[in-house]
Coordinates of C-alpha atoms in Angstrom, one line a residue:
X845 CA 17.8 -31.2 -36.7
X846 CA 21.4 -31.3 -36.1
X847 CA 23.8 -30.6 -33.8
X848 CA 25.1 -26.4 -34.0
X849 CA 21.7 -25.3 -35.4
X850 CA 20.5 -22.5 -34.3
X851 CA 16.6 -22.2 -34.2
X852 CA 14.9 -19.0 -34.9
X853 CA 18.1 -17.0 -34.3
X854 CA 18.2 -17.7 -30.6
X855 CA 18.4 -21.4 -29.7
X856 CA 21.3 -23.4 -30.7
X857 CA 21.4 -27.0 -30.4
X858 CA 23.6 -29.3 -28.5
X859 CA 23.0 -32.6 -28.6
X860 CA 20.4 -34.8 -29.2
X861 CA 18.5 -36.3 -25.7
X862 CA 16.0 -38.6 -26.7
X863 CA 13.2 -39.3 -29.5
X864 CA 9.8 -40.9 -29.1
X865 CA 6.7 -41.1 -31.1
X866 CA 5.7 -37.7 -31.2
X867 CA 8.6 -35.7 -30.9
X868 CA 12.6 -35.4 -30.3
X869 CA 13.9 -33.2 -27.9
X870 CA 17.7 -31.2 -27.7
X871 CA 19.8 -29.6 -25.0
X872 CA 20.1 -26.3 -26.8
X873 CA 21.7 -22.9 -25.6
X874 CA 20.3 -19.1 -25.9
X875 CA 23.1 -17.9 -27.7
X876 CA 22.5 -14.5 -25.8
X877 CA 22.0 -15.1 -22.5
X878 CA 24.3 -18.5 -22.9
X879 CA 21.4 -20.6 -20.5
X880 CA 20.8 -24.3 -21.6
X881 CA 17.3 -25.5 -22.2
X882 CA 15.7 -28.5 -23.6
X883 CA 14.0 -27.8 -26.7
X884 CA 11.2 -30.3 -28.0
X885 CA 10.4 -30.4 -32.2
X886 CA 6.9 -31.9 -32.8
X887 CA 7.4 -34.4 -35.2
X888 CA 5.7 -32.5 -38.5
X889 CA 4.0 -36.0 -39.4
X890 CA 2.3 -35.8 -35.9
X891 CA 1.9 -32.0 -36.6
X892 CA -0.7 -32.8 -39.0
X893 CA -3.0 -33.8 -36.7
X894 CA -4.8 -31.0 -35.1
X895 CA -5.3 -32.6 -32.0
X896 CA -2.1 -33.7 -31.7
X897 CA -0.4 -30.2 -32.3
X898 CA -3.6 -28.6 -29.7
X899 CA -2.0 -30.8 -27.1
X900 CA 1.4 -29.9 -27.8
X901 CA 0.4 -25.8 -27.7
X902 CA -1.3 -26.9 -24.6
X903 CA 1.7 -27.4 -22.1
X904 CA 2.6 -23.7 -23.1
X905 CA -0.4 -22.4 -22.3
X906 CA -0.7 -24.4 -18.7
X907 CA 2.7 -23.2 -17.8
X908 CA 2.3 -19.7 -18.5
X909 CA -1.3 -19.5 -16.8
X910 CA -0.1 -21.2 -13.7
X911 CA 3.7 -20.4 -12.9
X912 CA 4.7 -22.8 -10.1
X913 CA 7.9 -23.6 -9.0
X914 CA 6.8 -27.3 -9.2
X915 CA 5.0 -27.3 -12.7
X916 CA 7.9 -27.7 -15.5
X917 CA 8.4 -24.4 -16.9
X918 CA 7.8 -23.8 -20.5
X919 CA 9.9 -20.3 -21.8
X920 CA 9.2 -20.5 -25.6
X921 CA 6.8 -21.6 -28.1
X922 CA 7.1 -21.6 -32.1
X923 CA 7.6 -22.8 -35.6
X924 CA 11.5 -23.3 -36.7
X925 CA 12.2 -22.0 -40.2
X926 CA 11.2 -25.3 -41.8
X927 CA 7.6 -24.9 -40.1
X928 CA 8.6 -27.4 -37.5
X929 CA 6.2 -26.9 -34.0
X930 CA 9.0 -26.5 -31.0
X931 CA 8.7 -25.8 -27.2
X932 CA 11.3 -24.7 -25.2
X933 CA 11.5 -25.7 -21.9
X934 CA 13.7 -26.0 -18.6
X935 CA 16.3 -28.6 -18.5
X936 CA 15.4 -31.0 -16.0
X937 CA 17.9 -33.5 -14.6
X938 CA 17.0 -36.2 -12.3
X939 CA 14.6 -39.3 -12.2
X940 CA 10.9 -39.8 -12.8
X941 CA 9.7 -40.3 -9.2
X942 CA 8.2 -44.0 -10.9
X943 CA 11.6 -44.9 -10.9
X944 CA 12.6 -43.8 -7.5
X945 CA 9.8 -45.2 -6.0
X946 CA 11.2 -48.7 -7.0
X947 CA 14.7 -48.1 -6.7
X948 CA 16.0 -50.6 -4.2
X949 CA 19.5 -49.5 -3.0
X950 CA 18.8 -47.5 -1.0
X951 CA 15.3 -47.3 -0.9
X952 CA 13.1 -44.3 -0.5
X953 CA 12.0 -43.4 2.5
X954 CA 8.3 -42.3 3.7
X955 CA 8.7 -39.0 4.4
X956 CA 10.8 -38.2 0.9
X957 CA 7.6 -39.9 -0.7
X958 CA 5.7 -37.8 1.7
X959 CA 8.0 -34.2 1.2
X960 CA 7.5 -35.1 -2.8
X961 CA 3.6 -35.8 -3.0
X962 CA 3.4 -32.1 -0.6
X963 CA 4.6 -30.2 -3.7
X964 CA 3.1 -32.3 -6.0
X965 CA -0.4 -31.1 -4.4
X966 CA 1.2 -27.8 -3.8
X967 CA 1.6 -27.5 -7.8
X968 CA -2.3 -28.9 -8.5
X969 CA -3.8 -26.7 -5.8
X970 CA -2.1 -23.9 -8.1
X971 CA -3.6 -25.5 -11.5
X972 CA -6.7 -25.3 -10.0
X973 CA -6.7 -22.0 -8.9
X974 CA -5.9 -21.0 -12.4
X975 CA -8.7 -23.3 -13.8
X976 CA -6.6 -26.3 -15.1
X977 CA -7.3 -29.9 -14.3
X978 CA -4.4 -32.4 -14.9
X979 CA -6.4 -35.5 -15.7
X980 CA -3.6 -37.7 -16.2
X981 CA -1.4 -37.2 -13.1
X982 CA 0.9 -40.3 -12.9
X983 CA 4.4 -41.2 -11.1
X984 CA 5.8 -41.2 -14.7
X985 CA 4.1 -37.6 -15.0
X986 CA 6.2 -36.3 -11.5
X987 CA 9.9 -35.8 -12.1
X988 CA 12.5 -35.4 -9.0
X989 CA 14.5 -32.5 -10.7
X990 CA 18.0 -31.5 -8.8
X991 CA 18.3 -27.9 -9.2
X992 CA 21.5 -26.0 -9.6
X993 CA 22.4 -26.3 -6.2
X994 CA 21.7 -30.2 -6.1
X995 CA 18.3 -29.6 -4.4
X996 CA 15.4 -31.7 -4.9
X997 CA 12.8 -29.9 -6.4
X998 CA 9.4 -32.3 -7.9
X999 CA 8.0 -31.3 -11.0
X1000 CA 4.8 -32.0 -12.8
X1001 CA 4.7 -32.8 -16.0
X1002 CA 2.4 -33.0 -19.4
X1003 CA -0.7 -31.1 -18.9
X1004 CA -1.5 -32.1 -22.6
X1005 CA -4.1 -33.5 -21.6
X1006 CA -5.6 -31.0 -19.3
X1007 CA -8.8 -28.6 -19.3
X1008 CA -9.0 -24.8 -19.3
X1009 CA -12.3 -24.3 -17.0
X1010 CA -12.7 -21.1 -18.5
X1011 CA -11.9 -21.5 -22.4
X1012 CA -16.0 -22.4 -23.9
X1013 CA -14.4 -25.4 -24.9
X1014 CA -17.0 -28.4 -25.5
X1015 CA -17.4 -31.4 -23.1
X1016 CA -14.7 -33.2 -24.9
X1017 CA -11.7 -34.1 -24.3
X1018 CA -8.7 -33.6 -26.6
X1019 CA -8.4 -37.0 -28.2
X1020 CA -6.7 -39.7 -30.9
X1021 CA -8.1 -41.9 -32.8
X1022 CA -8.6 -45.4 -30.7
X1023 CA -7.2 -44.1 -27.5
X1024 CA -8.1 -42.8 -24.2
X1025 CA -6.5 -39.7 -22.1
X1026 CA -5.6 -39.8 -19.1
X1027 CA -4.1 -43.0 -17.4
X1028 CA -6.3 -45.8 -16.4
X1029 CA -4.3 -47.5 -13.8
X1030 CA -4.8 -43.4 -11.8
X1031 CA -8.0 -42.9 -13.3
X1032 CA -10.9 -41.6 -11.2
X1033 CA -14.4 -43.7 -11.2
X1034 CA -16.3 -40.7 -13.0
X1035 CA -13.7 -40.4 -15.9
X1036 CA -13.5 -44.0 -16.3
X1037 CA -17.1 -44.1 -16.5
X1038 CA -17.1 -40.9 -19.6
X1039 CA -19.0 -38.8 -16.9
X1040 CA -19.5 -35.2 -18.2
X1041 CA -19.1 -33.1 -15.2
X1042 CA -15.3 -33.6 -14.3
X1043 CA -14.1 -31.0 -12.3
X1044 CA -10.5 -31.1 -9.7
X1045 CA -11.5 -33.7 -7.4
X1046 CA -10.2 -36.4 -10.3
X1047 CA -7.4 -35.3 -10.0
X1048 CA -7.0 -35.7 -6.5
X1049 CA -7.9 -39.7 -6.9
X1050 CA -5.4 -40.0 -9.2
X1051 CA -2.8 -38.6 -6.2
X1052 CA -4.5 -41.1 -3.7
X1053 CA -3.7 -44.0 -6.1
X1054 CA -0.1 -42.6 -6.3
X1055 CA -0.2 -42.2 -2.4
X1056 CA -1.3 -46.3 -2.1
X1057 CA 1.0 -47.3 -4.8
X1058 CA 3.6 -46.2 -3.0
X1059 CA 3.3 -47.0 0.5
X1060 CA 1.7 -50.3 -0.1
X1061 CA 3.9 -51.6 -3.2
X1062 CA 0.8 -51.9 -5.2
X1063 CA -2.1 -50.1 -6.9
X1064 CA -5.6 -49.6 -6.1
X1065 CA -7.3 -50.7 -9.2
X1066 CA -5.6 -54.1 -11.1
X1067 CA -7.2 -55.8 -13.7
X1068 CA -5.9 -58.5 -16.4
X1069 CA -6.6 -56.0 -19.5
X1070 CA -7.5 -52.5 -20.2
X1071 CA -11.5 -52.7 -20.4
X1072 CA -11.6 -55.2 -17.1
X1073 CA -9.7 -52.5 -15.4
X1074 CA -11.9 -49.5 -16.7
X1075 CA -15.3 -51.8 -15.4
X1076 CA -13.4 -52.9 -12.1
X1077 CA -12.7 -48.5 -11.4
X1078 CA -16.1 -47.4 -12.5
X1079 CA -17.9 -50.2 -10.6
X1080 CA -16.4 -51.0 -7.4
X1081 CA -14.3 -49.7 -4.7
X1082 CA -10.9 -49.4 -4.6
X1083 CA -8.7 -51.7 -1.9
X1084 CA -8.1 -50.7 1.2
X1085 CA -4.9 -49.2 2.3
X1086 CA -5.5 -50.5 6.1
X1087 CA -5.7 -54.1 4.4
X1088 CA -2.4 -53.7 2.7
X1089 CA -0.2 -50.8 4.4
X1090 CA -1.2 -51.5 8.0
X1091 CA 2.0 -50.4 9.4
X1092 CA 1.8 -46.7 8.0
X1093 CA 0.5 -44.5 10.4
X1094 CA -3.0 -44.3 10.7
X1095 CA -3.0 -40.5 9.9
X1096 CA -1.3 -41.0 6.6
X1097 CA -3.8 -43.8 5.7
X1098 CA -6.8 -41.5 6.0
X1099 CA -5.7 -39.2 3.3
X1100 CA -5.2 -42.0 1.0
X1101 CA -9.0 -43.2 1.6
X1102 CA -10.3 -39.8 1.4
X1103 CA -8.6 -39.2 -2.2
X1104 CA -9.5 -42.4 -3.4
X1105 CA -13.0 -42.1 -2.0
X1106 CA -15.0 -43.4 -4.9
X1107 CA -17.9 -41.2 -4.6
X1108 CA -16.5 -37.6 -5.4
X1109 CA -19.2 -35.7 -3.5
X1110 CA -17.5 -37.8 -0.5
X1111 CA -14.0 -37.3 -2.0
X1112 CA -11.5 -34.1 -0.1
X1113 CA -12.3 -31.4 -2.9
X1114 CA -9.1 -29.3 -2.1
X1115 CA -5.4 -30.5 -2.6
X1116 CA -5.3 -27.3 -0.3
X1117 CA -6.7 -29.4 2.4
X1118 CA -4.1 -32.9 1.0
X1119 CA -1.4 -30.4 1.5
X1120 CA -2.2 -29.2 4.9
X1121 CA -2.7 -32.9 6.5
X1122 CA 0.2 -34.1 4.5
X1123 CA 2.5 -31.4 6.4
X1124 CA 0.9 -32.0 9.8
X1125 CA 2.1 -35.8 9.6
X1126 CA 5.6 -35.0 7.9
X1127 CA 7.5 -34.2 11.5
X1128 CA 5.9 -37.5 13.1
X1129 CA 7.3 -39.2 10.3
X1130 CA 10.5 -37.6 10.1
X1131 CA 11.1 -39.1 13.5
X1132 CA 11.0 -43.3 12.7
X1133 CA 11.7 -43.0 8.8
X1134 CA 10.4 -46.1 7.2
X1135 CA 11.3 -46.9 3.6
X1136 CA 8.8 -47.5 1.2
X1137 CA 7.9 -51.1 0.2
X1138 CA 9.6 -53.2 -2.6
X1139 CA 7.1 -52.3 -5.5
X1140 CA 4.8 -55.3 -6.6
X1141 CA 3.5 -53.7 -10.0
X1142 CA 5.5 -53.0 -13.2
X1143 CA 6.4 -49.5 -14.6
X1144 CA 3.5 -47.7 -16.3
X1145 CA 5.5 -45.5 -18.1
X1146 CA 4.7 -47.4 -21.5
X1147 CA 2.3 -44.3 -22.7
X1148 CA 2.8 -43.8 -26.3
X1149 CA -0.3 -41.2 -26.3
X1150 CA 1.9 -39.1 -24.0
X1151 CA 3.0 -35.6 -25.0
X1152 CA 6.7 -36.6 -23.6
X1153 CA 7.4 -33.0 -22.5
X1154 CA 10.3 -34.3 -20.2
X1155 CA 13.4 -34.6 -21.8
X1156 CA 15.2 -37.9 -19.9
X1157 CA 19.2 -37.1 -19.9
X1158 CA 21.2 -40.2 -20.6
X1159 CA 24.3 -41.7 -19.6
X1160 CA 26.8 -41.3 -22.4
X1161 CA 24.4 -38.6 -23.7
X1162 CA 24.3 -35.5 -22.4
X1163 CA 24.9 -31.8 -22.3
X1164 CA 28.1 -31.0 -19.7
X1165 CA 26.2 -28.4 -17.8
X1166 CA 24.0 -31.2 -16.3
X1167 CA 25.2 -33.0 -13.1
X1168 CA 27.0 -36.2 -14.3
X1169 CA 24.5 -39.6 -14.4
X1170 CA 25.9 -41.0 -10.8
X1171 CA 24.9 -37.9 -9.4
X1172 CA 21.6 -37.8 -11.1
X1173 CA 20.7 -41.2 -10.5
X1174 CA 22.0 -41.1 -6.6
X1175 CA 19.0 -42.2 -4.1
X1176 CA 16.8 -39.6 -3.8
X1177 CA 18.0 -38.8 0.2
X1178 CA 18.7 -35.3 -1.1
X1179 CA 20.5 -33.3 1.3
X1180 CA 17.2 -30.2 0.3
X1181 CA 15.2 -32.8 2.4
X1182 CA 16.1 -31.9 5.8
X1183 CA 13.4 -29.2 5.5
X1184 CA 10.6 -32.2 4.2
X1185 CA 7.8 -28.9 3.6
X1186 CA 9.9 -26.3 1.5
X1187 CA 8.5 -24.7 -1.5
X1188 CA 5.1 -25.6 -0.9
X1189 CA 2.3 -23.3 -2.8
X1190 CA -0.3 -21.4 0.1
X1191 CA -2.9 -24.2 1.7
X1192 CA -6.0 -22.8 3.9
X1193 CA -6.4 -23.9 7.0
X1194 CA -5.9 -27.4 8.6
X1195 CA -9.5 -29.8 7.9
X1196 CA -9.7 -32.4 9.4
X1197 CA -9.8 -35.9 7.6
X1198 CA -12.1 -38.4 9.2
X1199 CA -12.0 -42.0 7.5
X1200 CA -14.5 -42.5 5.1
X1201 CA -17.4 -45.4 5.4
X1202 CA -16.0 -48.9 5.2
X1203 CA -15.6 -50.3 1.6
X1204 CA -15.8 -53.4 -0.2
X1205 CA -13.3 -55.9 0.8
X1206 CA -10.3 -55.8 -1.8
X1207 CA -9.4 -58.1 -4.5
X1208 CA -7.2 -61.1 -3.8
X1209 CA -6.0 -61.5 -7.4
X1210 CA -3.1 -59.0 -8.4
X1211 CA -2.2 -58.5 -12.1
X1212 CA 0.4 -57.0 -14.3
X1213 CA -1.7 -54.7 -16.4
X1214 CA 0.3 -54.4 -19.8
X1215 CA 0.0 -51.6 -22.7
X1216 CA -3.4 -53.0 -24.4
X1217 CA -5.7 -49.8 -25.6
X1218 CA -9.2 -49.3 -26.3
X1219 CA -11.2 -47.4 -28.2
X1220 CA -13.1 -45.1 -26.0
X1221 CA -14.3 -41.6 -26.1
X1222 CA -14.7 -40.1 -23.2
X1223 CA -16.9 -36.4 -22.4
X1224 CA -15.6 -34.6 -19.8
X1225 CA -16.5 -31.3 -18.7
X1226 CA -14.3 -29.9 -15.9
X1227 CA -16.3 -27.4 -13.4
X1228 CA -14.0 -25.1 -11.8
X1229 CA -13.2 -25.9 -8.0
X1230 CA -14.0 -22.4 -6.3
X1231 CA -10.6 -22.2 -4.1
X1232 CA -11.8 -20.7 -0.8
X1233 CA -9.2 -19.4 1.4
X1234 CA -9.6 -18.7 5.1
X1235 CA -7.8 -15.2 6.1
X1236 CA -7.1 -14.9 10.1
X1237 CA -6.4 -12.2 12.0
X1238 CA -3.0 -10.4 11.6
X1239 CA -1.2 -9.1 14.6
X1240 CA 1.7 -7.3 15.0
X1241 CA 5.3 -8.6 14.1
X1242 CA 8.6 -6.8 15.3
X1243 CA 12.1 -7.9 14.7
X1244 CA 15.0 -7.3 16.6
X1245 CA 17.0 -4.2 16.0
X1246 CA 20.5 -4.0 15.2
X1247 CA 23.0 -1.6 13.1
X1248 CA 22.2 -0.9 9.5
X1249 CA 24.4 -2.1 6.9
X1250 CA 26.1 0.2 4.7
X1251 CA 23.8 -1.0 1.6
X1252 CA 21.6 0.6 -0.2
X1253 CA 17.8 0.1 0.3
X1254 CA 15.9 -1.3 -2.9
X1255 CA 12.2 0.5 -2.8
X1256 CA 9.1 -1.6 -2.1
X1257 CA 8.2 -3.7 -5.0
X1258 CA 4.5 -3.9 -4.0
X1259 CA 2.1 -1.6 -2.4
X1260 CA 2.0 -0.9 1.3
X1261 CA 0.3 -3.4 3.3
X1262 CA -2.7 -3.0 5.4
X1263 CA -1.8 -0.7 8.2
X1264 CA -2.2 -3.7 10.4
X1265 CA 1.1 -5.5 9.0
X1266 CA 3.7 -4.0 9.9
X1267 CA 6.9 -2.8 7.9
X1268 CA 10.1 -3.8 8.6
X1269 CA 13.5 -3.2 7.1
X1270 CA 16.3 -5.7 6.8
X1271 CA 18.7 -3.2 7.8
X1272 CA 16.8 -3.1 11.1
X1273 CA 17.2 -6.9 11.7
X1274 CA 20.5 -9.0 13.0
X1275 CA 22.7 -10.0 10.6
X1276 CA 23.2 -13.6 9.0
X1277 CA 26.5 -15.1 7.9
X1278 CA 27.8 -13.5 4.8
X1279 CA 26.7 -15.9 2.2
X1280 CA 28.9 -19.2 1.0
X1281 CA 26.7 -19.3 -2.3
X1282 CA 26.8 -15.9 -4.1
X1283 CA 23.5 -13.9 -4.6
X1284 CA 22.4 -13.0 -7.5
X1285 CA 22.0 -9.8 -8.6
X1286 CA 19.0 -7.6 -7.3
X1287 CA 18.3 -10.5 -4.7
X1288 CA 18.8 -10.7 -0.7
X1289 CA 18.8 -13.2 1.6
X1290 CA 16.3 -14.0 4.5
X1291 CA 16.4 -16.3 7.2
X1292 CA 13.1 -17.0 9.0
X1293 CA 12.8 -18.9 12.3
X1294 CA 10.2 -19.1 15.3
X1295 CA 10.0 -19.2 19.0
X1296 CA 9.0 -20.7 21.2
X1297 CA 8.3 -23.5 19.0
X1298 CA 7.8 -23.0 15.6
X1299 CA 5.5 -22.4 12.6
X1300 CA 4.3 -22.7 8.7
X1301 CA 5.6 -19.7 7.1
X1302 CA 4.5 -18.1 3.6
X1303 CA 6.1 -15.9 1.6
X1304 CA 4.1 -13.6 -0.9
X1305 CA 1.4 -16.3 -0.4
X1306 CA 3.3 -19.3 -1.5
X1307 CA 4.2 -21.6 1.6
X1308 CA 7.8 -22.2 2.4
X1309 CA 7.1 -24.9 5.3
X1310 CA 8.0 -25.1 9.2
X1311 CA 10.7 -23.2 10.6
X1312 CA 13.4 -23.1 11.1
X1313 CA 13.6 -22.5 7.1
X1314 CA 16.6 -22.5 4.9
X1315 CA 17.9 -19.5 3.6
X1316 CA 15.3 -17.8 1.1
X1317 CA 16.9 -16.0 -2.0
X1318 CA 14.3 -13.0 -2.6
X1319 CA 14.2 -9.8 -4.7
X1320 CA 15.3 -6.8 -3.1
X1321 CA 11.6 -5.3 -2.5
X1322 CA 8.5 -5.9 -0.1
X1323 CA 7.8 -9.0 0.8
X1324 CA 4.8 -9.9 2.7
X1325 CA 5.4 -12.6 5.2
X1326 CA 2.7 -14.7 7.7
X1327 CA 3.6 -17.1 10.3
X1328 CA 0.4 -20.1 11.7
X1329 CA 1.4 -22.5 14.0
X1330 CA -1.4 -25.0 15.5
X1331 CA -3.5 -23.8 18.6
X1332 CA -1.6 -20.1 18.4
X1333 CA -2.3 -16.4 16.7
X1334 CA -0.7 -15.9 13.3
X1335 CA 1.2 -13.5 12.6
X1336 CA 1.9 -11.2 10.0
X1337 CA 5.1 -9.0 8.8
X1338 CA 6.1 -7.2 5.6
X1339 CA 10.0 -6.5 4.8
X1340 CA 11.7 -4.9 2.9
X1341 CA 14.7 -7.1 1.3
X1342 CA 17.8 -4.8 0.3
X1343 CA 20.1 -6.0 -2.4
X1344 CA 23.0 -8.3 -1.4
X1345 CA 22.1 -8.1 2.3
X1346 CA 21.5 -11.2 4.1
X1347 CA 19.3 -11.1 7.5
X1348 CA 17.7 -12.8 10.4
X1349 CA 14.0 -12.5 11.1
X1350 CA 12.5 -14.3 14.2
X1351 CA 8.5 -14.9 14.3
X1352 CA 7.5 -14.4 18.3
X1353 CA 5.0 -17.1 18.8
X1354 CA 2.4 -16.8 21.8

C-alpha cells in the first residue's frame, strides 16, 4: 500500500498510522463524500489463516449488529484488488484509557473514571442485547475518542474475540495455535478455568477488575507467570477493594465486589444494573473529586493475539483533519464531562447492590506479570443474558407554549405513540439560543431540563443522563422522550423535532 491509492474506487489513502503483527492501518479519504477514515489491510500472510481472517470479519459483523455510539464503528468491509482483507473504520483520536489511567500530570479524576466505565457498560449492555459477549474487555480495549467537537466520547474496541449467542457456532472459541483469547490479567474464574457455559456475566468481571485497577492502582489477580495467574483466578478469590481502596466511597466499592464476585450465579448479571448504580454515585462524587491513584502495575497492552482494530495516531504522523498530538494527549478533564452520564445506552431500573459474603484475605505479594503465553484451549459456550426491562407507568407531559417559528415542520419519523404519551411539537415550546455550532442538515436541536429537581432522561430508548442535559442534535421527526427521577412518577413525552429549529422542553417533576 502506498500513499494516493485509492482502494476499490472509493478509499484513498493518506498516510500510513501504524503496523503491527497482523495488520497496518491508513488514514484514507472517501473520495465522494471527502470523510476521513482509518482503513485496516489484514496482512495476506495472516489472511491465510482461517481463524485469523474469521476474527478479522468478526469486528464487522459486531459493529453492524450492535450500533452504539460507544462501540468503534466499522462502515466497510472487503478485499482490495490484490485480494488484500480491509476494514474500514471510524478515525478515532485520543488515548487508550490504559494510558490515561496512569497519566500523572494531571491525574484522572474519579468521576472521569466513573463517567468513562458508565458508557463502557452502556456499550456491553447493548452487545448483549444483541447477543455478543466481549470476552476480552481490557483498558487497552477502551479508547477515550475526542469527537469533532473535542468531546470525550469512550469507545470499545476489538470484539474479535467475541461470541454470536445466536450463530450454532460450537463451544469453541475462535483460536491460534499456542495461545489463549481473551486477557488473563481481566479474565473471569469460569473462562480461566475452560468452563463451557460462558454467557455475559464474564464480561462484567472483567469491568470489575478494570473498576479495582483503577481506583486502587492495582489488579485483582497478580501472579509471577501466565499459568500461576490462570490457577491463582480459577482457584481463589480476588482481593478485596475495602483492603486496598478504603478511601473510595463505600458505594463505589460494592459494585466492584459484585462484578468481581467469583461465583457468577452470585455475580450482578446485567451491566444494565452496573450502569444504573454507577450513575446513582456519579453526583456524590462529582462533589469531592478525588484523583485516581498512582498506578502500581505495568501496561498490558503487550497483546500480540490482538486484532489491533484501533488505529493509534502519532506525533509526527498523522492525517491534518485530526486534532494536533497536544490536544490529543491533554488530560482527559474534557470540557464534555461536566454532564459525567451523557450518551449512556437505556438501563432498567435502579437494583440495589448489597456487598457480597466476605472473601479470602488478599495476597501480600504483588508482581509484574510480563508477556509469557500458554498453550491452552479453552470451550466456551456463551448463553444469552435475557435483557429484562422494567416499563412504568407513563403520565402525561406538557410543555410550555409559545409562538411558532416560521419553519417548516418535518413529518413524524416513527409511528404514533400510545395514546397515553402525549405529542408535542417544537414549534409549541420556547425558544433556545440560536445555535453557536451549525446544525446539520435535516437535524434540530433540543434542550431537555427538569423541575423541581431533576431526572434521567432517554431519548428513543438510549439514556442521555441527568438534567439539566446539553444540547441534543436530533433528526427532524418523532422522538420519544421519558423522564425517572428516584422516589417520583416518570414521565413520558413524544416531539416532534423540525429541521433547523432549536427548542426548550422542561420535564414537570412531582
Amino acid at each position: 500500500m502506498q500513499s494516493g491509492q485509492v482502494i476499490v474506487g472509493k478509499y484513498r489513502l493518506n498516510q500510513l498510522l501504524g503496523t503491527g503483527g497482523m495488520a497496518e492501518v491508513w488514514s484514507a479519504t472517501n473520495v465522494f463524500t471527502e470523510r476521513e477514515f482509518a482503513v485496516k489491510f489484514m496482512s495476506p500472510e495472516v489472511a491465510k489463516t482461517p481463524e485469523h481472517a474469521a476474527r478479522f470479519l468478526k469486528e464487522a459483523k459486531v459493529s453492524a449488529r450492535v450500533n452504539h455510539p460507544n462501540i468503534i464503528e466499522i462502515i466497510d468491509v472487503g478485499q482490495s484488488d490484490d485480494q488484500q482483507l480491509f476494514m474500514v473504520m471510524e478515525l478515532l483520536s485520543g488515548v487508550p484509557l490504559e494510558v490515561a489511567m496512569r497519566r500523572q500530570t494531571p491525574r484522572m479524576t474519579i468521576p472521569e473514571f466513573v463517567f468513562v466505565m458508565t458508557e463502557v457498560a452502556s456499550a456491553l449492555a447493548a452487545a448483549h442485547r444483541a447477543g455478543v459477549v466481549h470476552r476480552d474487555l481490557k483498558p487497552s480495549n477502551i479508547y477515550l475518542h475526542r469527537d469533532k467537537n473535542q468531546a470525550a466520547v469512550p469507545k470499545v474496541l476489538d470484539f474479535g474475540v467475541s461470541k454470536f449467542l445466536d450463530d450454532g457456532a460450537p463451544n469453541m472459541a475462535l483460536t491460534m495455535a499456542g495461545t489463549v483469547l481473551g486477557s488473563p490479567l481481566y479474565m473471569s474464574p469460569e473462562q480461566a478455568r475452560g468452563d463451557g457455559d460462558l454467557d455475559g456475566r464474564t464480561d462484567i468481571f472483567a469491568f470489575g477488575a478494570i473498576l479495582f485497577e483503577g481506583l486502587s492502582g492495582l489488579r485483582p489477580y497478580d501472579a509471577a507467570n501466565f499459568n500461576a495467574l490462570i490457577v491463582k483466578i480459577a482457584t481463589t478469590a480476588p482481593r478485596d477493594i475495602d483492603d486496598f481502596a478504603p478511601d473510595v466511597p463505600a458505594p463505589l466499592r460494592d459494585v466492584v465486589k459484585l462484578c468481581l464476585e467469583p461465583d457468577r450465579n452470585k455475580r450482578v448479571a446485567m451491566f444494565e444494573t452496573v450502569a444504573e448504580e454507577l450513575i446513582k454515585i456519579l453526583p456524590d462524587l462529582e462533589r469531592e473529586p478525588a484523583h485516581l491513584p498512582a498506578p502500581m502495575t505495568i501496561l498490558s497492552t503487550d497483546d500480540p493475539d490482538a486484532t489491533n482494530a484501533l488505529p493509534i495516531v502519532r506525533a509526527g504522523d498523522r492525517p491534518t483533519s485530526v486534532p494536533p498530538p497536544a490536544a490529543q494527549l491533554a488530560a482527559p478533564h474534557f470540557a464534555a464531562w461536566q454532564n459525567p452520564a451523557a450518551n449512556l445506552s437505556h438501563t432498567t431500573a435502579p437494583t440495589s447492590i448489597a456487598p457480597p459474603a466476605p472473601r479470602a484475605a488478599p495476597q501480600p505479594a504483588v508482581y509484574a506479570m510480563g508477556a509469557a503465553a500458554a498453550a491452552v484451549i479453552l470451550a466456551l459456550l456463551i448463553v444469552l443474558v435475557t435483557v429484562l426491562r422494567r416499563e412504568p407507568k407513563i403520565i402525561t407531559v406538557t410543555g410550555e407554549p409559545r409562538t411558532p417559528a416560521s419553519v417548516p415542520v418535518v413529518a413524524p419519523a416513527s409511528a404514533a405513540p400510545s395514546s397515553s404519551i402525549p405529542m408535542v411539537n417544537v414549534d409549541t415550546l420556547p425558544m433556545a439560543a440560536k445555535p453557536t455550532i451549525p446544525l446539520e442538515k435535516g437535524r434540530g436541536r433540543l434542550i431537555v431540563s427538569a423541575s423541581p429537581g431533576w431526572c434521567v432522561v432517554t431519548v428513543d430508548g438510549v439514556l442521555k443522563g441527568p438534567t439539566p442535559l446539553p444540547a441534543l442534535d436530533l433528526s427532524a421527526g418523532t422522538h420519544h422522550l421519558r423522564c425517572e427521577a428516584p422516589g417520583k412518577k416518570p414521565k413520558a413525552v413524544s416531539l416532534i423535532i423540525t429541521e433547523a429549529a432549536a427548542a426548550n422542553y422542561k420535564f414537570t417533576l412531582d
